[in-house]
mmCIF file of C-alpha atoms in Angstrom:
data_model
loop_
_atom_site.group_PDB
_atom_site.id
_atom_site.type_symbol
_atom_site.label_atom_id
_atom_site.label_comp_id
_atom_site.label_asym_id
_atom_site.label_seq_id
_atom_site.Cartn_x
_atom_site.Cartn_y
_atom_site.Cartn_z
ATOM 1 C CA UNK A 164 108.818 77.257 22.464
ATOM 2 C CA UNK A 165 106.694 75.156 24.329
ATOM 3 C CA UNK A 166 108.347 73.088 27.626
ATOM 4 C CA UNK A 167 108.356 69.678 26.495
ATOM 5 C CA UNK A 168 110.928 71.062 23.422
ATOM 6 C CA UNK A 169 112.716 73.665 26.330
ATOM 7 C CA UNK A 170 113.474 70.877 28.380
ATOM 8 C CA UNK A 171 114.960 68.912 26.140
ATOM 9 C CA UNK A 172 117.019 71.157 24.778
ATOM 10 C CA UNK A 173 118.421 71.348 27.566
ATOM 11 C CA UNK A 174 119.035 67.667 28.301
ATOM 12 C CA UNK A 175 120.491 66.668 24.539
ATOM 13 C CA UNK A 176 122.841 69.986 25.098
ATOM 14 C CA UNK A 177 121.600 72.151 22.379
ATOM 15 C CA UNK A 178 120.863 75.403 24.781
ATOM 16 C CA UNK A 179 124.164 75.159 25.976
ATOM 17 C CA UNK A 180 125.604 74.931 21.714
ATOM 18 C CA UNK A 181 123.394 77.861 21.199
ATOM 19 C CA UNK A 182 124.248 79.613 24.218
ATOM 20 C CA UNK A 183 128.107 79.244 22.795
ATOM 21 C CA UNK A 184 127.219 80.289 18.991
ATOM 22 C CA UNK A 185 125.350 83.254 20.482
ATOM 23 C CA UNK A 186 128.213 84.409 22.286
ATOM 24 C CA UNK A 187 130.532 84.520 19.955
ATOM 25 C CA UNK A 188 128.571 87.129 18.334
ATOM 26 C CA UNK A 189 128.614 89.532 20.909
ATOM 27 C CA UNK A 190 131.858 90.241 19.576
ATOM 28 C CA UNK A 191 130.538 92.135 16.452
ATOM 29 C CA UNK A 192 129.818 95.086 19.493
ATOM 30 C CA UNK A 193 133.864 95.520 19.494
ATOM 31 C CA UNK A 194 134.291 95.139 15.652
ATOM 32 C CA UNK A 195 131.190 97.947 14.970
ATOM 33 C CA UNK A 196 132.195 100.728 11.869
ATOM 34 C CA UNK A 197 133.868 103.352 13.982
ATOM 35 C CA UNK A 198 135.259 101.383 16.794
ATOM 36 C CA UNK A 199 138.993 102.488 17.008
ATOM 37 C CA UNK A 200 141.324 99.491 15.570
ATOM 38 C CA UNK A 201 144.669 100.236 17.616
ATOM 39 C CA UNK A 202 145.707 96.658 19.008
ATOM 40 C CA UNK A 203 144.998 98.296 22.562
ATOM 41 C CA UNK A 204 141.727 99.552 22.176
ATOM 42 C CA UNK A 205 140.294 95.903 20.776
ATOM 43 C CA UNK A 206 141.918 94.123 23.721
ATOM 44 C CA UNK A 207 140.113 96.026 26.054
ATOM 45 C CA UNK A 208 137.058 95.633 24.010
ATOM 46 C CA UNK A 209 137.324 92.096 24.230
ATOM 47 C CA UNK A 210 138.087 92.166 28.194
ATOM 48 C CA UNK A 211 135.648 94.422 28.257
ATOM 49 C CA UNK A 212 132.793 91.659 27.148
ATOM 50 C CA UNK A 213 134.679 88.879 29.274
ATOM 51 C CA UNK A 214 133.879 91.170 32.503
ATOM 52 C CA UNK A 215 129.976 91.701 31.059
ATOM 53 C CA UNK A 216 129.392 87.897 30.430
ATOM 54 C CA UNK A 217 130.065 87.627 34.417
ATOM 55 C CA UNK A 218 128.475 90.559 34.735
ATOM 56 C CA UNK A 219 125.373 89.010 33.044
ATOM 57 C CA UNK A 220 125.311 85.915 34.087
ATOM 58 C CA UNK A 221 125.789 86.984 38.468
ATOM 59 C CA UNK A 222 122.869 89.221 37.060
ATOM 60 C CA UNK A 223 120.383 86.875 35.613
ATOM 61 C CA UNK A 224 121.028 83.235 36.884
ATOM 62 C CA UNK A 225 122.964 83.747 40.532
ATOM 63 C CA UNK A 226 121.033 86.811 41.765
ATOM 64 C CA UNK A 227 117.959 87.049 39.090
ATOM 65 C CA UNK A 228 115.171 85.677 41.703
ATOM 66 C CA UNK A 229 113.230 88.519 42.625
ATOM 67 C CA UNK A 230 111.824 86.509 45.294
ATOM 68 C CA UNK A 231 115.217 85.597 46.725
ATOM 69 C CA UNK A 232 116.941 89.141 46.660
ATOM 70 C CA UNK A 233 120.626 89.216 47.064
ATOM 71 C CA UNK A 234 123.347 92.065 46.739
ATOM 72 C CA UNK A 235 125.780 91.829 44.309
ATOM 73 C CA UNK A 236 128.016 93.967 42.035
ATOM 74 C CA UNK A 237 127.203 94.800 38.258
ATOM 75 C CA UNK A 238 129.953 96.928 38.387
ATOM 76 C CA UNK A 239 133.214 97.111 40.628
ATOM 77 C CA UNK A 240 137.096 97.474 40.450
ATOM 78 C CA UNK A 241 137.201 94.981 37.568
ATOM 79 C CA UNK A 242 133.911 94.560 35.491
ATOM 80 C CA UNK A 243 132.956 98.327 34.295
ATOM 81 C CA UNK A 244 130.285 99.751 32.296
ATOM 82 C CA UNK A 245 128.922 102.920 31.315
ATOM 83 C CA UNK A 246 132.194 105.678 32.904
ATOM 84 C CA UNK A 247 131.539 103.540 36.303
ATOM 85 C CA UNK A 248 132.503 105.877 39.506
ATOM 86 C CA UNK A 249 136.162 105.105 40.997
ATOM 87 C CA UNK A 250 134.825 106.264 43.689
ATOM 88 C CA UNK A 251 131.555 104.693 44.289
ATOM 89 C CA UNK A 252 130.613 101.230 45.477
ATOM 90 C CA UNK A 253 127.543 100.056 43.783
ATOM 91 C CA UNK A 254 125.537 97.168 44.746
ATOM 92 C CA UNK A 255 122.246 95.492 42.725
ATOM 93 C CA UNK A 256 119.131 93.459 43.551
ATOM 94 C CA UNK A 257 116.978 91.982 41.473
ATOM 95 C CA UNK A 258 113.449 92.946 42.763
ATOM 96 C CA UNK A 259 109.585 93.425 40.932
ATOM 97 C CA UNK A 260 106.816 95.449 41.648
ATOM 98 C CA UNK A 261 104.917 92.001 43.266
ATOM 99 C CA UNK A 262 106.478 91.760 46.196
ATOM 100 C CA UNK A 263 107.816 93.657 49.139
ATOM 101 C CA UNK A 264 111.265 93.897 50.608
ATOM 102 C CA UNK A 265 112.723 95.221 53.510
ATOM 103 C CA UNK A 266 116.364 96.236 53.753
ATOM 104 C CA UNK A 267 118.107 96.838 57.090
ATOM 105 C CA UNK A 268 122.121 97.578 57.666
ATOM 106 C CA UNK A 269 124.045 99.878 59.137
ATOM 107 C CA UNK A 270 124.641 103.615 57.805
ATOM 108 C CA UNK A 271 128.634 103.712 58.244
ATOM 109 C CA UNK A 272 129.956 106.512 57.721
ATOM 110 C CA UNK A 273 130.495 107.031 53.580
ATOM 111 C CA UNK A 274 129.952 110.645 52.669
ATOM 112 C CA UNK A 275 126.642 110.234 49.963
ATOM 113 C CA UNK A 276 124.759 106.631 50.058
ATOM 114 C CA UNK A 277 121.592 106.584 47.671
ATOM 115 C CA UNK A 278 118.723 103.413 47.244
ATOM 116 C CA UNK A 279 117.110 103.648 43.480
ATOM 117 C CA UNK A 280 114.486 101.288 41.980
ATOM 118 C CA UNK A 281 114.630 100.651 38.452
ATOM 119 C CA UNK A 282 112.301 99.313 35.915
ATOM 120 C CA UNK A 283 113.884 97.982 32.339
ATOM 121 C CA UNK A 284 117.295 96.533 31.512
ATOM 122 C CA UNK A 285 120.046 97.126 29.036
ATOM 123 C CA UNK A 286 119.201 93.702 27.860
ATOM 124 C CA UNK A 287 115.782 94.213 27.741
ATOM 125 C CA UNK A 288 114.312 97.646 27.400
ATOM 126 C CA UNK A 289 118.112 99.134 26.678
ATOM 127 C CA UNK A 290 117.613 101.394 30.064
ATOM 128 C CA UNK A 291 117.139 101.589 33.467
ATOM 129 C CA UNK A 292 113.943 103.762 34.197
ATOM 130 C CA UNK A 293 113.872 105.326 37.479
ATOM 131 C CA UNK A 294 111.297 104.208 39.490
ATOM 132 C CA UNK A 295 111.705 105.745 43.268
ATOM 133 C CA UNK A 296 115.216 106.684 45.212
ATOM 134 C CA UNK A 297 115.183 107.838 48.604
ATOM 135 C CA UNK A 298 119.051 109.248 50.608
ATOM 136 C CA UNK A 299 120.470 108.500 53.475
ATOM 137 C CA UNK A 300 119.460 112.044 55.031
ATOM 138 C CA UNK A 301 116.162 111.488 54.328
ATOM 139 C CA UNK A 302 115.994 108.571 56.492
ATOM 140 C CA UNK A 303 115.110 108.140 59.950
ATOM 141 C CA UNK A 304 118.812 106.445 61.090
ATOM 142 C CA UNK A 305 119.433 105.052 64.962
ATOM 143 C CA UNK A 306 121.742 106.562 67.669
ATOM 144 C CA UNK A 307 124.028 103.512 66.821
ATOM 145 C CA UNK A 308 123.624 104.158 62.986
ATOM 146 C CA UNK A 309 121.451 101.163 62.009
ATOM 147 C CA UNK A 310 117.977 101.329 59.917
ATOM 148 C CA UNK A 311 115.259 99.689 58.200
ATOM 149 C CA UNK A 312 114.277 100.647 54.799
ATOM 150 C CA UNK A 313 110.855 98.940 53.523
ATOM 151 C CA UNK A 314 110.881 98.777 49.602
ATOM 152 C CA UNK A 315 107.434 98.477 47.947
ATOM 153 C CA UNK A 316 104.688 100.203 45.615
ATOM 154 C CA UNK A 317 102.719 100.320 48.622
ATOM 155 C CA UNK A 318 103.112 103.454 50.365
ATOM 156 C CA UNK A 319 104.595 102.855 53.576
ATOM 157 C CA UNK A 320 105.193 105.124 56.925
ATOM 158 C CA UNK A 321 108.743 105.851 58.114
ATOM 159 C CA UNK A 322 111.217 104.849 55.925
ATOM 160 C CA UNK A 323 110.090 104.099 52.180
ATOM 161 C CA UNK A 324 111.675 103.285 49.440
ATOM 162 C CA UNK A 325 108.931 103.449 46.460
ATOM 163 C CA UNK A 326 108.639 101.142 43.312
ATOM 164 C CA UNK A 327 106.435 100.443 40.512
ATOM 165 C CA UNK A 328 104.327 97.617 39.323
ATOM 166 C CA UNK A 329 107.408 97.466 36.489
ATOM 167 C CA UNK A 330 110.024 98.179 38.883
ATOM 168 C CA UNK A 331 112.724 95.125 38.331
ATOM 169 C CA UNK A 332 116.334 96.355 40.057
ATOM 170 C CA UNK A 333 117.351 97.825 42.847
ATOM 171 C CA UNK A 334 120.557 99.987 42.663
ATOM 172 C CA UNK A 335 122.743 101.357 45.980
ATOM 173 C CA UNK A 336 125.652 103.743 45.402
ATOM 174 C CA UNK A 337 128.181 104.607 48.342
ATOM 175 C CA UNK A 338 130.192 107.226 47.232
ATOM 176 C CA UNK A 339 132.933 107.932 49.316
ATOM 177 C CA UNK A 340 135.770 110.988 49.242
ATOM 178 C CA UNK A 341 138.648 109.459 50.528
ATOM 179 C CA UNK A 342 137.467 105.682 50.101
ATOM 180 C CA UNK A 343 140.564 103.907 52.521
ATOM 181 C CA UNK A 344 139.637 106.168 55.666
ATOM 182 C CA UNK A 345 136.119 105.982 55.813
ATOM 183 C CA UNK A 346 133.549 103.599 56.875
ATOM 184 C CA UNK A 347 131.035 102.185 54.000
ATOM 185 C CA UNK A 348 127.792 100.996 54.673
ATOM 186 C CA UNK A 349 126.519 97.645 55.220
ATOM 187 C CA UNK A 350 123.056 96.185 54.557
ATOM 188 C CA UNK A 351 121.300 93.466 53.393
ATOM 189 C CA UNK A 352 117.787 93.087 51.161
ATOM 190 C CA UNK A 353 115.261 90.161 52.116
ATOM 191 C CA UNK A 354 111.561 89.592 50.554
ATOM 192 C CA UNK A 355 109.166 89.692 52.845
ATOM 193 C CA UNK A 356 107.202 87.094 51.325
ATOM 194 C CA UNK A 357 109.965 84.512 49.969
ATOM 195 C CA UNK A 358 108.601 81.270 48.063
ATOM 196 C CA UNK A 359 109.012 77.671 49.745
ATOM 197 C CA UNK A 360 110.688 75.916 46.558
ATOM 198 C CA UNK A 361 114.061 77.775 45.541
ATOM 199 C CA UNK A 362 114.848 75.016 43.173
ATOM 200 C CA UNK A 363 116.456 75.942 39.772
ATOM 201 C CA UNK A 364 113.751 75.854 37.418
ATOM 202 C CA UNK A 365 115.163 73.704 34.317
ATOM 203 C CA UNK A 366 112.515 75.417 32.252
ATOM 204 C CA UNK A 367 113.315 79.066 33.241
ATOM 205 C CA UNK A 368 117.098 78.026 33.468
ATOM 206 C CA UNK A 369 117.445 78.375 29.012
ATOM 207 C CA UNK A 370 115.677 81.907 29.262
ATOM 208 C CA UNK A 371 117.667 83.089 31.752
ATOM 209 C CA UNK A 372 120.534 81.891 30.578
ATOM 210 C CA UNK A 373 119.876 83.573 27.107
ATOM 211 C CA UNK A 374 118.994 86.653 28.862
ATOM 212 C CA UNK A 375 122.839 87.115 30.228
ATOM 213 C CA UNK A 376 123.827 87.682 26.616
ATOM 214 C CA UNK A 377 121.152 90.065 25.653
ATOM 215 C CA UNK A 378 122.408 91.964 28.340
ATOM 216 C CA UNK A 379 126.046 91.314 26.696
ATOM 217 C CA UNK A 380 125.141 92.944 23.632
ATOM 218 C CA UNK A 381 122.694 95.195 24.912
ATOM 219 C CA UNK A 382 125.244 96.977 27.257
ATOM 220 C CA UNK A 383 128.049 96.768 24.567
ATOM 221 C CA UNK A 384 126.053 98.300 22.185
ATOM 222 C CA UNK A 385 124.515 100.801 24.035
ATOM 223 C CA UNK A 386 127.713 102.673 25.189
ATOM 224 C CA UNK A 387 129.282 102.663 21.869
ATOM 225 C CA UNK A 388 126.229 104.175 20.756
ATOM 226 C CA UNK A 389 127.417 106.842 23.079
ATOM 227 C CA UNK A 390 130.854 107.116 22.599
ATOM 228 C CA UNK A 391 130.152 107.869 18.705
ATOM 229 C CA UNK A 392 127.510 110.341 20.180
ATOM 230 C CA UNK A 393 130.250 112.285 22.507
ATOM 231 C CA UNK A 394 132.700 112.019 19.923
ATOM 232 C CA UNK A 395 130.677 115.089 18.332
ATOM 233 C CA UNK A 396 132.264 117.643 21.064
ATOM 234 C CA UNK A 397 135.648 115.995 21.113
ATOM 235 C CA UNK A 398 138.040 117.157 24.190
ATOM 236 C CA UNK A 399 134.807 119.741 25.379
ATOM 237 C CA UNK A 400 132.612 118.857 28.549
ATOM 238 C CA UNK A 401 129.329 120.558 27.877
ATOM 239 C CA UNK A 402 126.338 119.033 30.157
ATOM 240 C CA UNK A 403 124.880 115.571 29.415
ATOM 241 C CA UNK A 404 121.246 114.802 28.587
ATOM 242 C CA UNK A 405 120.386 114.784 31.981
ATOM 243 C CA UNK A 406 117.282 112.512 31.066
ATOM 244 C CA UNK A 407 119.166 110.264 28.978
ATOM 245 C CA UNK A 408 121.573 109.598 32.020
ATOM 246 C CA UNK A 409 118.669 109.001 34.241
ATOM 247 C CA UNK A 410 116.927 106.729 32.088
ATOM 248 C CA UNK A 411 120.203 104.577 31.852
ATOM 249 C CA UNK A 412 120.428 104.404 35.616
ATOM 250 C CA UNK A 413 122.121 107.400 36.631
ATOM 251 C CA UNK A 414 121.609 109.277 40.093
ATOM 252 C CA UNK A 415 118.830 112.407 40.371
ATOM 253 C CA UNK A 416 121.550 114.170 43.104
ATOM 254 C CA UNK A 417 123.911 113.951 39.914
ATOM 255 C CA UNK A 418 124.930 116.339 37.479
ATOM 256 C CA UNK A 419 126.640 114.611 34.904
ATOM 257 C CA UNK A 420 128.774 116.025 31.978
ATOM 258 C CA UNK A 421 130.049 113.986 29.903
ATOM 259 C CA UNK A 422 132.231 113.257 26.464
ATOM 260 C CA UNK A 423 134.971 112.131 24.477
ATOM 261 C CA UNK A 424 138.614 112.875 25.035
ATOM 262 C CA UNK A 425 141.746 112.259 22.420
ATOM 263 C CA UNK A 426 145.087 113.499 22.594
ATOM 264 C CA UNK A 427 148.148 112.936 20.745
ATOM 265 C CA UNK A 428 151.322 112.202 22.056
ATOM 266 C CA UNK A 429 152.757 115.771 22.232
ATOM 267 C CA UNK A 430 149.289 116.869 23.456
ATOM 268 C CA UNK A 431 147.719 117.756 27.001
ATOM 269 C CA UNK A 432 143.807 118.333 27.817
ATOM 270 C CA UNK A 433 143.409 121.060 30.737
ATOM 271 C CA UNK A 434 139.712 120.824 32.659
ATOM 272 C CA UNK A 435 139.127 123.721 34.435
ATOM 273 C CA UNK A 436 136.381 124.338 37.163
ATOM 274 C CA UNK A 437 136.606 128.231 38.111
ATOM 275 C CA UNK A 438 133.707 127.761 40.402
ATOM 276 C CA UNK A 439 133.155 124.939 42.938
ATOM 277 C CA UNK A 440 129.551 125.531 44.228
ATOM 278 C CA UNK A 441 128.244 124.186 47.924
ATOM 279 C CA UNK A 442 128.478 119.918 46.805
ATOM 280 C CA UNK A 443 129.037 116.870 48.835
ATOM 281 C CA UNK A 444 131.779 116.530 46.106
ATOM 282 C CA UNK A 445 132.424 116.403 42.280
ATOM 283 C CA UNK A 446 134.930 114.628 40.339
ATOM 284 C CA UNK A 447 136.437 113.894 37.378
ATOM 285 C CA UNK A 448 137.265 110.226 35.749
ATOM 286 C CA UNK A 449 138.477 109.095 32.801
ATOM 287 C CA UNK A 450 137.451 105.918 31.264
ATOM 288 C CA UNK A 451 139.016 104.111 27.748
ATOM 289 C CA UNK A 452 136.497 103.673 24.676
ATOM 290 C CA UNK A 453 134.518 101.385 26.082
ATOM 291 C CA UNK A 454 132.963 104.088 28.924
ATOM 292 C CA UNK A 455 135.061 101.440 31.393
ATOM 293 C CA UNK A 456 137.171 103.323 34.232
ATOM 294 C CA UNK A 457 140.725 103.117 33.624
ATOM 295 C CA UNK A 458 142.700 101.357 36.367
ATOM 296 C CA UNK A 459 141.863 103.232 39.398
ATOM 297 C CA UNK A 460 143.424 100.697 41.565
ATOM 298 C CA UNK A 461 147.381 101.317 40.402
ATOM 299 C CA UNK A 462 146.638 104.714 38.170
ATOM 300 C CA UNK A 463 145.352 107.994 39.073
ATOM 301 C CA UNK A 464 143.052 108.310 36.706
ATOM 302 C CA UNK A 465 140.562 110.339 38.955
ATOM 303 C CA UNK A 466 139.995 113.365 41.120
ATOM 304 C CA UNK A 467 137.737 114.538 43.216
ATOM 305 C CA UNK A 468 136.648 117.271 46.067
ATOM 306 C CA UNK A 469 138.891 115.782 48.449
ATOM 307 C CA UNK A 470 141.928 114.941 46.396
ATOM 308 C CA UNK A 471 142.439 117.899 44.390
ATOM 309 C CA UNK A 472 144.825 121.047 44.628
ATOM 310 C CA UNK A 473 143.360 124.163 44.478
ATOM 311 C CA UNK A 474 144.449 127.238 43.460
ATOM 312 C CA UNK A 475 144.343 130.603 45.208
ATOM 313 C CA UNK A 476 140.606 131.600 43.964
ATOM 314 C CA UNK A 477 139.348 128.038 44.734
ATOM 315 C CA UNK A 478 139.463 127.319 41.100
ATOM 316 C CA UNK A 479 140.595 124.014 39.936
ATOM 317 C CA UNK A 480 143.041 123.094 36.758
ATOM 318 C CA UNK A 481 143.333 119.528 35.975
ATOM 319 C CA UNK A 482 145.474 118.326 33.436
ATOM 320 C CA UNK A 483 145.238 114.762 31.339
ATOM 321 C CA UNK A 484 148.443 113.842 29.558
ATOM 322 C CA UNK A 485 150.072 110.554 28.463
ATOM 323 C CA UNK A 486 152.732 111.119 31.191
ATOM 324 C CA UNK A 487 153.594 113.484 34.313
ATOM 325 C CA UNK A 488 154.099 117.161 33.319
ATOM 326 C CA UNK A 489 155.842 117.735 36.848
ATOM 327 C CA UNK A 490 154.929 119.293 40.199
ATOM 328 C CA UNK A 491 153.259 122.538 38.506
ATOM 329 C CA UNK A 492 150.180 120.578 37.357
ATOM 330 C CA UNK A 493 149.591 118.583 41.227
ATOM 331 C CA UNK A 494 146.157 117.453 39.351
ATOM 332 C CA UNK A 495 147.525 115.207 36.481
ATOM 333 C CA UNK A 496 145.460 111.984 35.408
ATOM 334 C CA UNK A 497 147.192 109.552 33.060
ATOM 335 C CA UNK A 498 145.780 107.889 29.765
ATOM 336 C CA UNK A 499 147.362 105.428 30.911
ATOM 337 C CA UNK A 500 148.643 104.347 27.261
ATOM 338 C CA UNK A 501 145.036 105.339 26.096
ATOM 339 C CA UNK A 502 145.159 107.715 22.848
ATOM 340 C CA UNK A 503 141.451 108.087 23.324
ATOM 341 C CA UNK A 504 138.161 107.343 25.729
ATOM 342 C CA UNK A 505 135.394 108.741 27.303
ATOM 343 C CA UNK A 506 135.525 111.119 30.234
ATOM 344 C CA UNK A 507 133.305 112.529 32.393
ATOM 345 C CA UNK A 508 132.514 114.698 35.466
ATOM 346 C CA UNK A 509 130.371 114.633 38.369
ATOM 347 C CA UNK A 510 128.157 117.284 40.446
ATOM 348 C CA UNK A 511 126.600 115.280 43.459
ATOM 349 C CA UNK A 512 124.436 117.180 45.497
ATOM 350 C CA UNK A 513 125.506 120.620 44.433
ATOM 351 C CA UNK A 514 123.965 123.924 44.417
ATOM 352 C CA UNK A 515 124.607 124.551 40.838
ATOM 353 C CA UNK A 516 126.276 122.863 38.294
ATOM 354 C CA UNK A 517 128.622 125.686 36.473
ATOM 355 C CA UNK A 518 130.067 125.047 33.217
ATOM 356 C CA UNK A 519 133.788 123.039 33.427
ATOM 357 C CA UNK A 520 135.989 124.489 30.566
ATOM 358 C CA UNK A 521 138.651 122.722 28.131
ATOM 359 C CA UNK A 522 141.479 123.011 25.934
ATOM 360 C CA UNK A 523 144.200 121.024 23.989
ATOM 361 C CA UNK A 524 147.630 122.402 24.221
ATOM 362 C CA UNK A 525 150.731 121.089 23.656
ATOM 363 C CA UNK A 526 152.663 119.547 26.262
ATOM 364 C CA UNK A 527 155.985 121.389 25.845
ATOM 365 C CA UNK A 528 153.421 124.272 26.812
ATOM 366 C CA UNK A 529 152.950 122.895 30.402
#
């Protein structure tokens, strides 16, 4: 499409028309053969692509300038994709490989902080390559916890957080133990060499805008792909593709095992962990169909090293039912009203990364 005919598409109103006919279609994502059809299950499908067209578009047209980086939230309390963290706080950039960047904040005091660079897109290239990732305790902090963390594919002294010609996103992830009582980390991203004109580019404007619904579908698509993957060791936690999880835009201090849970209503799922290696902390989430977390704002629907009871041997027994089994099970996460969805649990910064057993039972058994 050449610019004359981009431009003025845009001024007779046919981008935005297309724009509207495209997303409607995103919605064949929630209707796919295999998708469950309880009246529940679709509504959150449909939410769920409401929160990824925000998603999308804060991605691509607000904060899609790699030359003006900004921090904002793919995923939070109320848009979720791909069994987001309940207890992480993740904040984006858009970045590339052409420029250089230099980050500087304050450390706080959250229990695991990680920066990742990324290359790819689930709109794009359908993941989220790892390009470099650096830790908090591998960087050089001040008495008074501030730092400076220089972002480039130019190796740098000090603190260096590498990326690739390809490199396009810039992930952080706080994740925090006991999230009300402790201090998160602040920081903010600038390019170092930031253009003159940061006028919307009318020309650019129809790509972009098309791009926040390739990132619609891609992201739908992609997790349901996954879901009907997991579904293949129903109710069982074995370990994840590691690869596959880093290549989506998972963490390399994670150990992630992950899968599909469904219970009926006179049924219980018990996790158990009989060993708890040397961690920063593990936990265990469960998310509805659509890999989104359930309500972790009003619901437990979580645990992790800090919250749980343990028993006498340091073991842990967790128990997911469709409503309280009483104070003998003190780790009980509700469906809440969910017959089935994804789960999954966490090893960051561990040791090892033992196996996590599971089994149905009835709840009268509990």
């Amino acid at each position: 499409m050449g610019r004359e005919d981009s431009l003025q598409r845009i001024v007779d109103g046919r981008t935005w028309s297309d724009f509207c006919d495209r997303l409607k279609q995103t919605g064949e994502a929630v209707l796919r053969e295999g998708t469950p059809s309880d009246p529940l299950t679709r509504a959150e499908g449909w939410r769920y692509l409401t929160r990824l067209v925000r998603a999308g578009l804060d991605s691509v047209l607000e904060f899609g300038d790699p030359r003006l980086p900004g921090f904002y939230q793919l995923s939070n309390e109320v848009i979720k994709i791909g069994n987001d963290n309940p207890d992480n706080i993740y904040h984006n950039s858009t970045i590339s490989g052409r420029y250089e960047y230099r980050i500087t904040g304050s450390r706080g005091g959250v229990p695991f902080l990680s920066f990742g660079t990324k290359a790819g897109g689930y709109g794009s290239t359908g993941e989220m390559v790892p390009t470099g990732q650096v830790e908090a305790d591998q960087l050089e902090i001040a008495a008074d916890g501030s730092f400076e963390l220089r972002v480039s594919c130019r190796e740098q002294s000090g603190n260096w957080l590498p990326m690739q010609p390809e490199t396009s996103m810039l992930i952080v992830r706080q994740t925090f133990l006991d999230r009300p009582n402790e201090d998160p980390a602040h920081y903010r991203i600038e390019c170092l060499d930031p253009p003159e004109d940061t006028q919307l580019d009318p020309e650019s404007f129809e790509e972009r805008l098309f791009a926040s619904l390739d990132f619609v579908e891609g992201t739908a698509n992609l997790f349901v792909d996954w879901m009907q993957d997991y579904e293949k060791h129903l109710n069982q936690l074995p370990s994840d593709d590691q690869a596959r999880c880093q290549a989506a835009g998972g963490d390399r201090t994670i150990h992630y095992l992950q899968s599909y849970w469904r219970l009926a209503d006179d049924q219980a799922l018990i996790v158990e962990a009989p060993k708890i290696p040397a961690c920063t902390t593990w936990n265990l989430q469960l998310s509805d169909y659509w890999m989104q977390s359930l309500d972790y704002r009003h619901h437990r629907i979580h645990i992790n090293k800090r919250s749980a009871h343990y028993e006498e041997d340091g073991s842990v027994r967790i128990v997911i039912a469709h409503r309280d089994p009483g104070p003998a099970w003190p780790n009980w996460l509700t469906t809440q009203g969910h017959r089935e969805g994804g789960m999954l649990f966490r090893w960051v910064q561990a040791d090892e990364h033992p196996a996590v057993e599971t089994r149905v039972v009835g709840f009268a058994e509990l």
